[in-house]
Each structure stands twice: as C-alpha cells, then as structure tokens.
Coordinates of C-alpha atoms and ligand atoms in Angstrom, one line a residue:
X1102 CA 99.7 106.0 31.0
X1103 CA 103.3 104.9 31.2
X1104 CA 105.0 104.0 34.4
X1105 CA 108.3 105.3 35.7
X1106 CA 110.6 104.0 38.4
X1107 CA 113.9 105.2 39.7
X1108 CA 116.4 103.9 42.2
X1109 CA 119.4 105.2 44.2
X1110 CA 120.8 103.1 47.0
X1111 CA 123.2 100.6 48.2
X1112 CA 121.8 97.6 46.3
X1113 CA 122.1 96.6 42.7
X1114 CA 119.5 98.6 40.8
X1115 CA 118.6 96.1 38.0
X1116 CA 116.4 93.7 40.0
X1117 CA 114.7 96.5 41.9
X1118 CA 113.9 98.4 38.7
X1119 CA 112.6 95.3 36.9
X1120 CA 110.4 94.4 39.9
X1121 CA 109.1 97.9 40.1
X1122 CA 108.3 97.9 36.3
X1123 CA 106.4 94.6 36.6
X1124 CA 104.2 96.3 39.2
X1125 CA 103.6 99.2 36.9
X1126 CA 102.9 97.2 33.8
X1127 CA 99.2 97.9 34.1
X1128 CA 100.0 101.6 33.2
X1129 CA 101.2 100.7 29.7
X1130 CA 102.8 97.8 28.1
X1131 CA 103.8 98.4 24.5
X1132 CA 107.5 98.8 25.3
X1133 CA 109.8 99.0 28.2
X1134 CA 113.4 99.9 29.2
X1135 CA 115.9 100.5 31.9
X1136 CA 119.1 102.5 32.2
X1137 CA 121.7 102.0 34.9
X1138 CA 124.9 103.9 35.7
X1139 CA 127.5 101.1 35.7
X1140 CA 131.2 101.6 36.0
X1141 CA 131.1 105.1 34.6
X1142 CA 129.0 104.0 31.6
X1143 CA 125.3 104.3 31.0
X1144 CA 123.9 100.8 30.3
X1145 CA 120.6 101.2 28.4
X1146 CA 118.4 98.3 27.5
X1147 CA 115.0 98.7 25.8
X1148 CA 112.5 96.4 24.1
X1149 CA 109.3 96.6 22.1
X1150 CA 106.5 94.6 23.8
X1151 CA 105.8 93.6 27.3
X1152 CA 108.1 93.8 30.3
X1153 CA 108.7 90.0 30.0
X1154 CA 110.6 90.8 26.7
X1155 CA 112.9 93.2 28.5
X1156 CA 113.3 90.8 31.4
X1157 CA 114.4 88.0 29.0
X1158 CA 116.9 90.4 27.5
X1159 CA 118.5 91.6 30.8
X1160 CA 118.1 88.4 32.8
X1161 CA 121.4 86.8 32.0
X1162 CA 123.3 90.0 31.8
X1163 CA 125.2 91.2 34.8
X1164 CA 124.7 94.9 35.1
X1165 CA 126.3 96.3 38.2
X1166 CA 125.1 99.8 39.4
X1167 CA 123.2 101.5 42.2
X1168 CA 121.6 104.3 40.3
X1169 CA 119.0 103.6 37.6
X1170 CA 115.7 104.4 36.0
X1171 CA 113.0 102.3 34.3
X1172 CA 109.9 102.9 32.1
X1173 CA 107.0 101.0 30.8
X1174 CA 105.3 102.8 27.9
X1175 CA 101.8 103.5 26.6
X1176 CA 102.4 105.2 23.3
X1177 CA 101.2 108.8 22.7
X1178 CA 103.9 110.3 20.4
X1179 CA 105.5 107.8 18.2
X1180 CA 104.5 104.2 17.5
X1181 CA 105.5 101.4 19.9
X1182 CA 109.1 100.4 18.9
X1183 CA 112.4 99.9 20.5
X1184 CA 113.6 103.3 19.2
X1185 CA 110.7 105.1 20.9
X1186 CA 110.9 103.1 24.1
X1187 CA 112.3 105.0 27.1
X1188 CA 114.8 105.8 28.6
X1189 CA 115.8 108.5 26.0
X1190 CA 119.3 109.9 25.9
X1191 CA 121.0 113.1 24.8
X1192 CA 123.4 113.3 21.9
X1193 CA 126.4 112.0 23.8
X1194 CA 124.4 109.4 25.6
X1195 CA 125.7 110.8 28.9
X1196 CA 122.2 111.2 30.5
X1197 CA 118.8 109.6 30.2
X1198 CA 115.3 110.6 30.9
X1199 CA 112.1 108.6 31.6
X1200 CA 108.9 110.4 31.3
X1201 CA 105.2 110.0 31.8
X1202 CA 102.9 112.6 30.3
X1203 CA 102.8 114.7 27.2
X1204 CA 105.1 117.6 26.3
X1205 CA 102.7 119.8 24.3
X1206 CA 105.3 122.2 23.0
X1207 CA 107.8 119.6 22.0
X1208 CA 107.7 120.5 18.3
X1209 CA 108.9 124.1 19.0
X1210 CA 111.5 122.8 21.4
X1211 CA 112.7 120.2 18.9
X1212 CA 113.0 122.7 16.1
X1213 CA 115.1 125.0 18.3
X1214 CA 117.3 122.1 19.5
X1215 CA 117.8 120.8 16.0
X1216 CA 118.9 124.2 14.9
X1217 CA 121.4 124.2 17.8
X1218 CA 122.9 121.0 16.4
X1219 CA 121.2 118.3 18.5
X1220 CA 120.5 115.0 16.8
X1221 CA 117.3 113.2 17.6
X1222 CA 116.9 109.4 17.6
X1223 CA 113.2 108.9 18.3
X1224 CA 109.8 110.2 17.3
X1225 CA 108.8 110.9 20.9
X1226 CA 108.0 114.1 22.7
X1227 CA 110.2 113.0 25.6
X1228 CA 113.5 113.1 23.8
X1229 CA 113.5 116.9 23.9
X1230 CA 113.9 116.8 27.7
X1231 CA 117.1 114.8 27.4
X1232 CA 118.5 117.4 24.9
X1233 CA 117.4 120.3 27.0
X1234 CA 119.1 118.9 30.1
X1235 CA 122.2 118.3 28.0
X1236 CA 122.1 121.8 26.8
X1237 CA 122.2 123.1 30.4
X1238 CA 124.5 120.5 31.8
X1239 CA 127.3 120.5 29.2
X1240 CA 128.6 124.0 29.8
X1241 CA 128.5 123.7 33.6
X1242 CA 132.0 123.6 35.1
X1243 CA 130.7 121.9 38.2
X1244 CA 128.1 119.6 36.9
X1245 CA 124.8 120.1 38.7
X1246 CA 122.0 117.8 37.4
X1247 CA 119.4 119.3 39.7
X1248 CA 120.0 122.8 38.3
X1249 CA 120.1 121.5 34.7
X1250 CA 116.7 119.8 35.2
X1251 CA 115.2 122.8 36.9
X1252 CA 116.2 125.0 33.9
X1253 CA 114.9 122.5 31.5
X1254 CA 111.5 122.0 32.9
X1255 CA 110.9 125.7 32.9
X1256 CA 110.8 125.3 29.1
X1257 CA 108.2 122.5 29.1
X1258 CA 104.5 122.9 28.5
X1259 CA 102.2 120.0 29.2
X1260 CA 102.3 117.2 31.8
X1261 CA 105.2 115.3 33.1
X1262 CA 106.6 113.1 35.7
X1263 CA 110.3 112.6 34.9
X1264 CA 113.4 111.0 36.3
X1265 CA 116.8 111.8 35.0
X1266 CA 120.3 110.3 35.7
X1267 CA 123.6 111.4 34.2
X1268 CA 127.2 110.2 34.1
X1269 CA 128.2 113.8 34.9
X1270 CA 126.5 113.6 38.3
X1271 CA 126.6 109.8 38.7
X1272 CA 125.3 109.4 42.3
X1273 CA 122.2 111.5 41.8
X1274 CA 118.7 111.0 40.5
X1275 CA 116.6 114.1 39.8
X1276 CA 112.8 113.8 39.3
X1277 CA 110.1 116.4 38.8
X1278 CA 106.4 116.5 38.4
X1279 CA 103.8 118.6 36.7
X1280 CA 100.3 117.0 36.5
X1281 CA 101.5 113.4 36.2
X1282 CA 101.7 111.3 39.3
X1283 CA 105.0 110.7 41.1
X1284 CA 105.9 109.5 44.5
X1285 CA 109.2 109.2 46.4
X1286 CA 109.8 106.1 48.5
X1287 CA 112.1 106.4 51.5
X1288 CA 113.9 103.1 52.4
X1289 CA 116.9 102.3 54.5
X1290 CA 119.9 103.8 52.6
X1291 CA 117.8 103.6 49.5
X1292 CA 115.4 106.0 47.8
X1293 CA 112.9 105.5 45.0
X1294 CA 110.7 107.4 42.7
X1295 CA 107.7 105.8 41.0
X1296 CA 104.5 106.5 39.2
X1297 CA 102.5 104.5 41.7
X1298 CA 102.9 102.8 45.1
X1299 CA 102.9 99.1 44.2
X1300 CA 106.2 99.6 42.3
X1301 CA 108.1 100.1 45.6
X1302 CA 105.8 98.5 48.1
X1303 CA 107.9 95.4 48.7
X1304 CA 110.8 97.7 49.7
X1305 CA 109.2 100.5 51.7
X1306 CA 105.8 101.7 52.9
X1307 CA 107.1 105.2 53.7
X1308 CA 106.3 107.6 50.8
X1309 CA 106.0 111.3 50.0
X1310 CA 103.8 112.2 47.1
X1311 CA 105.5 114.7 44.9
X1312 CA 103.3 117.7 44.2
X1313 CA 103.0 119.8 41.0
X1314 CA 106.0 121.9 40.1
X1315 CA 108.2 120.1 42.7
X1316 CA 111.7 118.8 42.0
X1317 CA 113.3 116.0 44.0
X1318 CA 117.0 115.3 44.4
X1319 CA 117.8 111.8 45.5
X1320 CA 121.2 110.3 46.5
X1321 CA 121.9 107.3 48.7
X1322 CA 122.1 109.8 51.6
X1323 CA 118.6 111.2 51.3
X1324 CA 115.7 112.7 49.3
X1325 CA 115.4 116.5 49.1
X1326 CA 112.4 118.4 47.8
X1327 CA 112.6 121.8 46.0
X1328 CA 110.1 124.2 44.4
X1329 CA 110.5 125.2 40.8
X1330 CA 112.9 128.0 41.9
X1331 CA 115.0 125.5 43.8
X1332 CA 114.0 126.7 47.2
X1333 CA 114.2 123.8 49.6
X1334 CA 110.9 122.5 51.0
X1335 CA 110.1 120.2 53.8
X1336 CA 107.7 117.4 53.1
X1337 CA 106.2 115.0 55.6
X1338 CA 106.4 111.2 54.8
X1339 CA 103.2 109.1 55.1
X1340 CA 102.9 105.4 55.7
X1341 CA 100.9 103.3 53.3
X1342 CA 99.0 100.5 54.9
X1343 CA 98.7 98.4 51.8
X1344 CA 100.0 94.9 52.1
X1345 CA 102.5 94.0 49.4
X1346 CA 100.7 90.6 49.0
X1347 CA 97.6 92.4 47.7
X1348 CA 99.8 93.5 44.8
X1349 CA 100.4 89.8 43.9
X1350 CA 98.1 87.4 42.1
X1351 CA 97.9 85.0 45.0
X1352 CA 97.1 81.9 43.1
X1353 CA 94.6 83.4 40.7
X1354 CA 95.2 83.2 37.0
X1355 CA 94.6 87.0 36.6
X1356 CA 94.6 90.0 38.9
X1357 CA 91.1 90.8 37.6
X1358 CA 89.7 87.5 38.9
X1359 CA 91.5 87.9 42.2
X1360 CA 90.1 91.4 42.5
X1361 CA 86.6 90.2 41.7
X1362 CA 86.9 87.7 44.5
X1363 CA 88.3 90.3 46.9
X1364 CA 85.0 92.3 46.8
X1365 CA 83.3 91.0 50.0
X1366 CA 86.4 92.1 51.9
X1367 CA 87.0 95.4 50.0
X1368 CA 83.4 96.5 50.4
X1369 CA 83.6 95.6 54.1
X1370 CA 86.8 97.5 54.5
X1371 CA 85.4 100.5 52.7
X1372 CA 82.3 100.8 54.8
X1373 CA 83.7 99.6 58.1
X1374 CA 83.6 102.2 60.8
X1375 CA 82.2 104.7 58.3
X1376 CA 79.1 105.5 60.3
X1377 CA 78.7 106.7 63.9
X1378 CA 75.7 104.7 65.1
X1379 CA 75.2 107.3 67.9
X1380 CA 75.1 110.4 65.7
X1381 CA 74.2 108.9 62.3
X1382 CA 77.2 110.9 60.9
X1383 CA 79.4 109.6 58.1
X1384 CA 83.1 109.5 58.9
X1385 CA 85.1 111.1 56.1
X1386 CA 88.8 110.4 55.8
X1387 CA 89.5 114.0 55.3
X1388 CA 87.0 116.8 55.6
X1389 CA 87.3 120.5 55.4
X1390 CA 83.6 120.9 54.7
X1391 CA 81.5 121.8 57.7
X1392 CA 78.2 120.2 58.5
X1393 CA 76.6 123.6 57.8
X1394 CA 78.2 123.6 54.3
X1395 CA 76.9 120.1 53.7
X1396 CA 73.4 121.1 54.8
X1397 CA 73.6 124.1 52.4
X1398 CA 74.4 122.0 49.3
X1399 CA 71.7 122.7 46.7
X1400 CA 73.1 120.7 43.8
X1401 CA 75.5 117.9 43.3
X1402 CA 77.6 117.1 40.2
X1403 CA 79.2 113.7 40.0
X1404 CA 82.2 113.9 37.7
X1405 CA 84.3 110.9 36.6
X1406 CA 85.4 108.8 33.6
X1407 CA 84.7 105.3 32.4
X1408 CA 83.7 102.9 35.1
X1409 CA 83.8 105.6 37.7
X1410 CA 81.3 107.6 35.6
X1411 CA 78.9 104.7 35.9
X1412 CA 79.3 104.9 39.7
X1413 CA 78.3 108.6 39.4
X1414 CA 75.2 107.7 37.4
X1415 CA 74.1 105.3 40.2
X1416 CA 74.9 108.2 42.6
X1417 CA 72.4 110.5 40.8
X1418 CA 69.6 107.9 41.3
X1419 CA 70.5 107.3 44.9
X1420 CA 71.1 110.8 46.1
X1421 CA 68.0 112.2 44.4
X1422 CA 65.9 109.3 45.7
X1423 CA 67.2 109.1 49.3
X1424 CA 68.5 112.6 50.1
X1425 CA 66.3 114.6 47.6
X1426 CA 69.2 116.7 46.4
X1427 CA 69.1 117.5 42.6
X1428 CA 72.1 115.8 40.9
X1429 CA 73.8 115.8 37.6
X1430 CA 76.4 113.4 36.3
X1431 CA 79.1 114.5 33.9
X1432 CA 81.9 112.8 32.0
X1433 CA 84.9 114.7 33.4
X1434 CA 86.2 115.2 29.9
X1435 CA 83.1 117.2 29.0
X1436 CA 82.5 118.9 32.3
X1437 CA 84.7 122.0 32.0
X1438 CA 83.9 122.6 28.3
X1439 CA 80.2 122.8 28.8
X1440 CA 80.3 125.7 31.3
X1441 CA 78.3 124.1 34.2
X1442 CA 76.7 126.5 36.6
X1443 CA 78.7 126.3 39.8
X1444 CA 78.7 128.2 43.1
X1445 CA 79.4 127.5 46.8
X1446 CA 76.1 125.7 47.2
X1447 CA 77.2 123.2 44.6
X1448 CA 79.1 120.1 45.6
X1449 CA 81.3 118.3 43.0
X1450 CA 81.9 114.7 43.8
X1451 CA 84.9 113.4 41.8
X1452 CA 85.0 109.6 41.6
X1453 CA 88.4 108.2 40.7
X1454 CA 90.1 105.0 41.6
X1455 CA 93.6 106.3 40.8
X1456 CA 93.1 109.9 41.8
X1457 CA 95.3 110.8 38.8
X1458 CA 92.9 110.8 35.8
X1459 CA 93.7 114.0 34.0
X1460 CA 90.2 114.8 33.0
X1461 CA 88.8 114.2 36.5
X1462 CA 91.5 116.4 38.0
X1463 CA 90.9 119.2 35.5
X1464 CA 87.1 119.1 36.3
X1465 CA 87.9 119.3 40.0
X1466 CA 90.1 122.3 39.5
X1467 CA 87.5 124.0 37.3
X1468 CA 84.9 123.4 40.0
X1469 CA 87.2 125.0 42.7
X1470 CA 87.9 127.9 40.4
X1471 CA 84.2 128.7 40.5
X1472 CA 84.0 128.4 44.3
X1473 CA 82.2 125.1 44.4
X1474 CA 82.8 122.6 47.2
X1475 CA 84.6 119.4 46.3
X1476 CA 84.7 115.9 47.5
X1477 CA 86.8 113.0 46.2
X1478 CA 85.9 109.3 46.3
X1479 CA 89.3 107.8 45.7
X1480 CA 91.3 104.7 46.2
X1481 CA 94.9 106.0 46.4
X1482 CA 96.2 107.7 49.5
X1483 CA 97.8 111.0 48.8
X1484 CA 96.9 111.0 45.1
X1485 CA 96.3 114.4 43.3
X1486 CA 92.5 114.2 43.6
X1487 CA 92.7 113.7 47.4
X1488 CA 95.0 116.7 47.7
X1489 CA 92.8 118.9 45.5
X1490 CA 89.4 118.2 47.0
X1491 CA 88.0 119.7 50.2
X1492 CA 86.9 116.4 51.5
X1493 CA 87.9 112.8 50.8
X1494 CA 86.3 109.4 51.3
X1495 CA 88.6 106.5 50.5
X1496 CA 87.6 103.3 48.9
X1497 CA 89.8 101.0 50.9
X1498 CA 90.3 98.2 48.3
X1499 CA 94.1 98.1 48.3
X1500 CA 95.9 98.4 44.9
X1501 CA 93.7 97.6 41.9
X1502 CA 96.1 96.1 39.3
X1503 CA 93.8 94.6 36.7
X1504 CA 93.3 97.3 34.0
X1505 CA 89.5 96.7 34.1
X1506 CA 88.2 98.2 37.2
X1507 CA 86.2 95.8 39.4
X1508 CA 86.7 96.1 43.2
X1509 CA 87.1 99.9 43.0
X1510 CA 83.8 100.2 41.3
X1511 CA 81.8 98.2 43.8
X1512 CA 83.5 100.1 46.7
X1513 CA 82.6 103.4 45.0
X1514 CA 79.0 102.2 44.9
X1515 CA 79.0 101.3 48.5
X1516 CA 80.4 104.7 49.4
X1517 CA 77.8 106.4 47.3
X1518 CA 75.1 104.5 49.1
X1519 CA 76.6 105.7 52.4
X1520 CA 76.9 109.3 51.2
X1521 CA 73.2 109.3 50.0
X1522 CA 72.2 108.1 53.5
X1523 CA 74.4 110.7 55.2
X1524 CA 73.1 113.6 53.1
X1525 CA 69.5 112.5 53.9
X1526 CA 70.4 112.4 57.5
X1527 CA 72.1 115.8 57.8
X1528 CA 69.2 117.4 55.9
X1529 CA 66.7 115.6 58.2
X1530 CA 65.0 113.9 55.2
X1531 CA 65.1 110.6 57.1
X1532 CA 65.0 109.8 60.8
X1533 CA 68.0 108.6 62.7
X1534 CA 66.3 105.2 63.0
X1535 CA 65.9 105.0 59.3
X1536 CA 69.5 106.1 58.8
X1537 CA 70.7 103.2 61.0
X1538 CA 68.4 100.7 59.2
X1539 CA 69.7 101.7 55.9
X1540 CA 73.3 101.6 57.0
X1541 CA 72.7 98.2 58.5
X1542 CA 71.5 96.9 55.2
X1543 CA 74.7 98.2 53.7
X1544 CA 76.7 96.3 56.3
X1545 CA 75.0 93.0 55.2
X1546 CA 76.3 93.5 51.7
X1547 CA 79.7 91.8 51.9
X1548 CA 77.9 88.5 52.9
X1549 CA 75.6 88.8 49.9
X1550 CA 78.5 89.4 47.6
X1551 CA 80.1 86.3 48.9
X1552 CA 76.9 84.4 48.0
X1553 CA 77.0 85.9 44.5
X1554 CA 80.6 84.8 44.0
X1555 CA 79.5 81.2 44.7
X1556 CA 77.5 81.5 41.4
X1557 CA 80.8 81.5 39.4
X1558 CA 80.4 78.0 38.0
X1559 CA 76.9 78.9 36.7
X1560 CA 78.3 82.1 35.2
X1561 CA 81.2 80.3 33.6
X1562 CA 78.8 77.8 32.0
X1563 CA 76.8 80.6 30.4
X1564 CA 80.1 82.2 29.3
X1565 CA 81.0 78.9 27.6
X1566 CA 77.7 79.1 25.6
X1567 CA 78.2 82.7 24.5
X1568 CA 81.9 83.4 24.2
X1569 CA 82.0 83.2 20.4
X1570 CA 79.3 85.8 19.8
X1571 CA 80.3 89.1 18.0
X1572 CA 77.8 91.5 19.6
X1573 CA 76.0 91.9 22.9
X1574 CA 73.3 94.2 24.2
X1575 CA 73.0 94.9 27.9
X1576 CA 69.7 96.2 29.3
X1577 CA 68.8 97.6 32.7
X1578 CA 66.4 100.1 34.1
X1579 CA 66.4 102.6 36.9
X1580 CA 69.5 102.1 39.2
X1581 CA 70.4 99.1 37.1
X1582 CA 70.6 101.1 33.9
X1583 CA 74.2 102.3 34.7
X1584 CA 75.0 98.7 35.6
X1585 CA 74.0 97.6 32.1
X1586 CA 76.4 100.2 30.8
X1587 CA 79.1 99.0 33.1
X1588 CA 78.5 95.3 32.1
X1589 CA 78.9 96.2 28.5
X1590 CA 82.0 98.2 29.1
X1591 CA 83.6 95.4 31.0
X1592 CA 82.9 92.9 28.3
X1593 CA 84.1 95.1 25.4
X1594 CA 87.3 96.2 27.1
X1595 CA 88.6 92.8 28.0
X1596 CA 87.1 90.5 25.3
X1597 CA 87.0 93.0 22.4
X1598 CA 83.4 91.9 21.7
X1599 CA 81.2 94.8 20.6
X1600 CA 78.8 95.4 23.5
X1601 CA 76.3 98.2 24.1
X1602 CA 74.5 99.1 27.2
X1603 CA 71.0 100.6 27.0
X1604 CA 68.2 101.7 29.2
X1605 CA 65.7 98.8 28.6
X1606 CA 62.8 101.2 28.0
X1607 CA 64.9 103.0 25.3
X1608 CA 65.3 99.8 23.3
X1609 CA 62.2 100.3 21.3
X1610 CA 63.5 103.7 20.2
X1611 CA 66.3 102.2 18.0
X1612 CA 68.4 99.3 19.3
X1613 CA 65.5 96.9 18.8
X1614 CA 66.4 97.0 15.1
X1615 CA 69.6 95.0 16.1
X1616 CA 67.7 92.1 17.6
X1617 CA 67.9 88.8 15.7
X1618 CA 68.9 85.2 16.4
X1619 CA 72.6 86.3 16.6
X1620 CA 72.1 89.0 19.2
X1621 CA 72.4 87.9 22.9
X1622 CA 70.8 90.4 25.2
X1623 CA 71.8 90.4 28.9
X1624 CA 68.9 91.7 30.9
X1625 CA 69.0 92.9 34.5
X1626 CA 65.6 91.7 35.8
X1627 CA 66.3 91.5 39.5
X1628 CA 63.2 93.3 40.5
X1629 CA 62.3 96.7 42.0
X1630 CA 59.8 99.3 40.8
X1631 CA 60.5 98.6 37.1
X1632 CA 60.3 94.8 37.2
X1633 CA 57.1 94.4 35.2
X1634 CA 58.4 96.9 32.6
X1635 CA 61.6 94.9 32.2
X1636 CA 59.6 91.7 31.7
X1637 CA 57.8 93.4 28.8
X1638 CA 61.1 94.4 27.3
X1639 CA 62.2 90.7 27.5
X1640 CA 59.0 89.7 25.7
X1641 CA 59.8 92.3 23.0
X1642 CA 63.2 90.7 22.5
X1643 CA 61.9 87.1 22.4
X1644 CA 59.2 88.1 19.9
X1645 CA 62.0 89.1 17.5
X1646 CA 64.0 86.0 17.9
X1647 CA 66.7 87.5 20.2
X1648 CA 68.5 85.4 22.9
X1649 CA 68.0 86.5 26.4
X1650 CA 70.4 85.9 29.3
X1651 CA 68.6 87.3 32.4
X1652 CA 69.7 88.0 36.0
X1653 CA 66.6 87.5 38.2
X1654 CA 65.9 87.1 41.9
X1655 CA 65.8 83.7 43.4
X1656 CA 62.2 82.5 43.8
X1657 CA 61.1 84.4 40.6
X1658 CA 59.3 81.7 38.6
X1659 CA 57.4 84.1 36.5
X1660 CA 60.5 85.0 34.4
X1661 CA 61.0 81.4 33.5
X1662 CA 57.6 81.2 32.0
X1663 CA 58.3 83.9 29.4
X1664 CA 61.0 81.7 28.0
X1665 CA 64.4 83.4 28.6
X1666 CA 67.3 81.3 27.2
X1667 CA 69.5 81.5 30.3
X1668 CA 68.8 82.5 33.8
X1669 CA 71.1 83.3 36.7
X1670 CA 69.3 83.5 40.0
X1671 CA 70.6 86.2 42.4
X1672 CA 70.1 86.5 46.1
X1673 CA 67.2 88.7 47.4
X1674 CA 68.5 92.2 47.9
X1675 CA 67.1 95.8 48.0
X1676 CA 67.0 97.3 44.5
X1677 CA 69.6 99.9 45.4
X1678 CA 72.1 97.2 46.5
X1679 CA 71.3 95.0 43.5
X1680 CA 73.6 97.4 41.6
X1681 CA 76.5 95.8 43.4
X1682 CA 75.4 92.2 43.3
X1683 CA 74.5 92.4 39.6
X1684 CA 77.8 94.0 38.9
X1685 CA 79.7 91.1 40.3
X1686 CA 77.9 88.6 38.0
X1687 CA 78.6 90.8 35.0
X1688 CA 82.3 91.1 35.9
X1689 CA 82.5 87.3 36.2
X1690 CA 80.7 86.9 32.9
X1691 CA 83.1 89.3 31.1
X1692 CA 86.1 87.7 32.7
X1693 CA 85.2 84.2 31.6
X1694 CA 84.2 85.2 28.1
X1695 CA 87.5 87.0 27.7
X1696 CA 89.5 84.2 29.2
X1697 CA 87.8 81.6 26.9
X1698 CA 88.7 83.8 23.9
X1699 CA 92.3 83.7 25.0
X1700 CA 92.4 87.5 25.7
X1701 CA 95.0 89.2 27.9
X1702 CA 92.5 90.0 30.6
X1703 CA 94.8 92.1 32.9
X1704 CA 96.3 94.1 30.1
X1705 CA 93.8 94.6 27.3
X1706 CA 95.1 96.0 24.1
X1707 CA 95.4 99.8 23.7
X1708 CA 94.3 100.5 27.3
X1709 CA 96.2 101.8 30.4
X1710 CA 95.1 101.8 34.0
X1711 CA 95.6 105.5 34.7
X1712 CA 94.8 107.9 32.0
X1713 CA 96.9 110.9 33.1
X1714 CA 96.7 112.6 29.7
X1715 CA 93.7 114.4 28.3
Ligands
LIG2321 C1 87.3 100.6 33.0 C2 88.2 101.4 33.7 C3 88.3 102.9 33.3 C4 88.4 103.8 34.5 C5 88.6 105.2 34.1 C6 88.7 106.2 35.3 O1 87.4 99.3 33.5 O2 89.0 101.1 34.6 O3 87.1 103.2 32.5 O4 87.3 103.7 35.3 O5 89.8 105.3 33.3 O6 89.8 105.9 36.1 P1 90.0 106.4 37.5 O7 88.9 105.8 38.3 O8 91.3 106.0 38.0 O9 89.8 107.9 37.5

C-alpha cells in the first residue's frame, strides 16, 4: 500500500517522478504528491484523488530541480485529503518525507515531539518521521541527512520504506527500509528509489533491492548502502529482464484485460524449461533444499492471501492427489496465530505475486523460526519472500499492474501442477514415463488457454445479460471449488457486486436458501469425478427458480437437457488443468460485468495491489 519514488540525477526530476508515480498507482490511489528541491526551495505539490489530479496541477508549472520524491497513497492513518497526502514536511518546511508502511508507535512519538514544540499539520503517522529528522538535523553544525535519518529510524516501531530530502543537504536523498519494499535503481548519472520495479523500468533495469534495516545514501555520484549503525555495506546489482512495454496497456482498455490476454504467453514462460526431460527433475530458480530434504518432507502447508490463497487450495488437492503428501492451506494472516505444528520435515510453500505481502512474509518467518523448510512461489525478482525462503520458483509473468490478480494466479496454478508432479517423481510415487506424460500435458496448456480466450465474445454477451444483478453465487467441486471462490472474488472486487463462492455440495447446507429468480448461479460443470454430482446441484437450483450460468465441456449435450439458462462450452481438458481454463472465463466474465457497470477495473475502490501492512 502506497508507492514511493525518489530521484537524484542530472535530469529534471518532475517528469521522472510523475512517470514513476503513474506506474505505482496500482499500490494506492486516494491522494498523491511530489516534492522537488528547486533553487534552494522545496516545492511541494499534493492532491487528493488520483495521480491524474496531481498531474493536471503540475503539468503547466515549470519546476526545475534534480532531487525529488513522490508518493501515491492508500490511506491507513488519516482520511484521504490533501493535508494527509505525502510528502510530509517538518515545522520549517526544510525537509520532506515520503513513507510506505505504518509507524506503530507514532502516538508516543507525536506526544513527545508536541511537548518539544513541534507543530503537526496532518493526521498521519508519517509526519512524526519528518519532525524526528528535523530534531536531529537542526542542531548539526555540518548538516548530515544520512546521520539524522539513521538516528530517527532508531525510534520507529512498525514498518516503513521512506525517502527523505532536505534543503540542508540539497544534493542528497536518503532512504531506509524496514519490512516495506524498496529498491534502488542505478542509471547513468542518475539514481532512483522506488517501491516497485515498474516505476523505474523505463530508465534502468539495474536494481538493488534494499534489505530490512538498511539505509541508502544517493547523490548524482552514486548509491551507498549502510546498515542501521551506518557501517558501509557492499551490495551487488541485479538486472531485471522485464520489458518496459509489459508495464504499458498496449492498446487494451485496461491492464486487467491485457493481463488476461497475456496468459498463454505467461503460462508458457513460467513452465518453459522447468523440467529436465532426462531426469524428471524440476528446475527451481533458487534452491537451498537438497533432494534428500525434499524426499523427507512429511507435510506441506500452503500459506498465502486472497487470490494466491485460492492457488494454495488448488495446491492441496493436487499435491495430495498426485504426490500423496498431506497438505494444509492457511490464510497467511491466520497461520502464525494458530500455532501450527512445524518441524524440519514440514515444507511451507508461500505463494505471493508481489513477494511483499506482510502477512505472507510474517508466516514465512514464523515457519523458519520453527525450523521448517520454506519455498516461495513468487513473481517479483529479489522481493522479500524470495530472499527469505530456502527455495524459489518464479512465475515469469512480467509485472502485474491490474489490482485484481489474473495472470499471476494462472501462473501460480501452473507451477503448483509442476511441483505436484515433481514431488511425486522424487518420492517415486509415479514413474519417470508418467512424470513426462503429465508435464507434456502441462506444456499443451498455453494453446488451450488461447482457445479459451477466443470465447471472449460469448462471455461478453453473457455479461451483458447479467451485469445489473446484485448478487451472485459461484459453485464448484473438487479442484474447481477454489476456482469458484476465485471467480466470486474477482467479480466482487472489481464490480462491487456481492458474490459468494461455495463448494457445490455444501449448497444444501445453507446457501440454497438464497436461491430465487433474482439469484444467478455460476456453476463449474466441466467434468471430472464430480460431474454427476454437479449436475444434481444444478437441478436443485433450477427446481427453486434460480438462474444458472454453466461452464461445461464441448460435446456435453446432457447439460443442455437439464435446462441451464446460459452455457459456455470449454475445450476438453484434464480436470486438474480445467482449474486454469475455467479461471480465464471467470476473469473475462468479471471484467466485462465490471466494465459494463462503468467501474474502475484496474483500480477498484479501497484496494491496493500489495498489502504490505498487517
Ligand atoms: C485479488 C488480489 C489479492 C492478492 C493478495 C495477495 O485479485 O490480487 O487478493 O492475491 O493481496 O497478494 P500477493 O500475491 O502479492 O501476496
């Protein structure tokens, strides 16, 4: 939540900061601001609302300066308003801070600072940082922003990624991180800090992720890293292979639609070269887990949040079925509070697109504390989850900008299929021949997804029929139960329609009471071991006057006979892989419903892409 960007270099900062903020808008969009050191003054511009409001405000204004910071906000402390928008300044407006995270002890700090004569202008937790830095900087004879920031952050409890600039040290930007994501970008005579890679991707692909408790000192001459005691540290840059064009809409109306249509390619990229056909081994991106350790795993916990949690639910079905390892799935926000039983024969698989979700990271750390092995399925190179886990498998989807996760989810499912096959192989549950057969069916998936995308006109037509409905029920069974949950989540988060996902067999234990002529029910009836049962569930709905929109497999004429209201025929595919093909249709359905309702698909209200606070 919240995106920060900072610049020091030989070019004018305004355009660079505004471009960076636009790429970070998915992280929060209730207010935005920039501050630039210009001719020995701090020019601060802030606006309530989206970045376009800020842009309108600064567009015609000439602000000259090579050092600046910017922020896009997702409110935690203090309502969205211009006064609460970042950057926040000290009493004398000689320095500003942008911040992503939550300062948990801000009330105590504020009380102390107020007693010391500081005057506060906002309701935010962030403003205490500006006053703390002022408190240390002001008495210094030789102004040293780095030192002042280091002393200030020692006082902070909570999570933060901050960037600070000051008129008293005007060629410098100081940034620091504790539990909130932050990267440094290294350009040619220019240096950046940002919450995420897309913010700087059009200027450099060379980055260094800042680690917890590190402080960074940037000038136009270089970037220097320090630990919390200001001991210099050496960090190695990495090159990001994302294409800046993937961070653009490329002719689509929304990022979400573009990302839905990228799925044949992103699934292919994710599984490409993943398996050694000679040995049947899975190729991890990073792995400190030996094969012996993998063989010794007695239990797996999938931990994740939101959409990624649904991927974990599918993981439980697949790994138990294919590899015969007992699995549990936990919401990361619940995991560490329920005292799970963990030891070195337990593997925690954290699934996270961003690699920065606070709850997922906390669960990973808790698992490590108990000696469990850890693996991250993640989309962002160098993110916290990938650094914390023993092993990493990347979903190679490129940046996912739409707030609603689409391509990351199907890539997670593809990786989970591959992992299930791999576990079965290392434990000799399946033969090498079967391993290769299963992997080959996975390799056929991108072509099938392409076929499913060709169904868009049919899906749009159905969306046109249903987009004014107030409630929806989504039903699925077996591996498609989590997909029903995911379909409902997608619809509610972008269209604001109330939607619930249920295991179809569970309907008769309660939700059936909701069924009437006003209740459309989306049923995943694409076959598999539960096919007949799902048909019975459809009949139960029809008997109570409900409307049924069913996804069935092409050639299934039986389902027509039971009188479903709308039918989308899907290509033939193994039940396991129908989780991916069905998801794509549900994504398209949610997208078109939301679009027809005039919703802001890429930036739904109240949401943010990365939830880096608990
Ligand atoms: C929903 C969505 C969220 C995320 C969740 C976890 O469309 O995007 O539910 O899946 O916030 O985020 P990551 O995967 O970054 O940990």
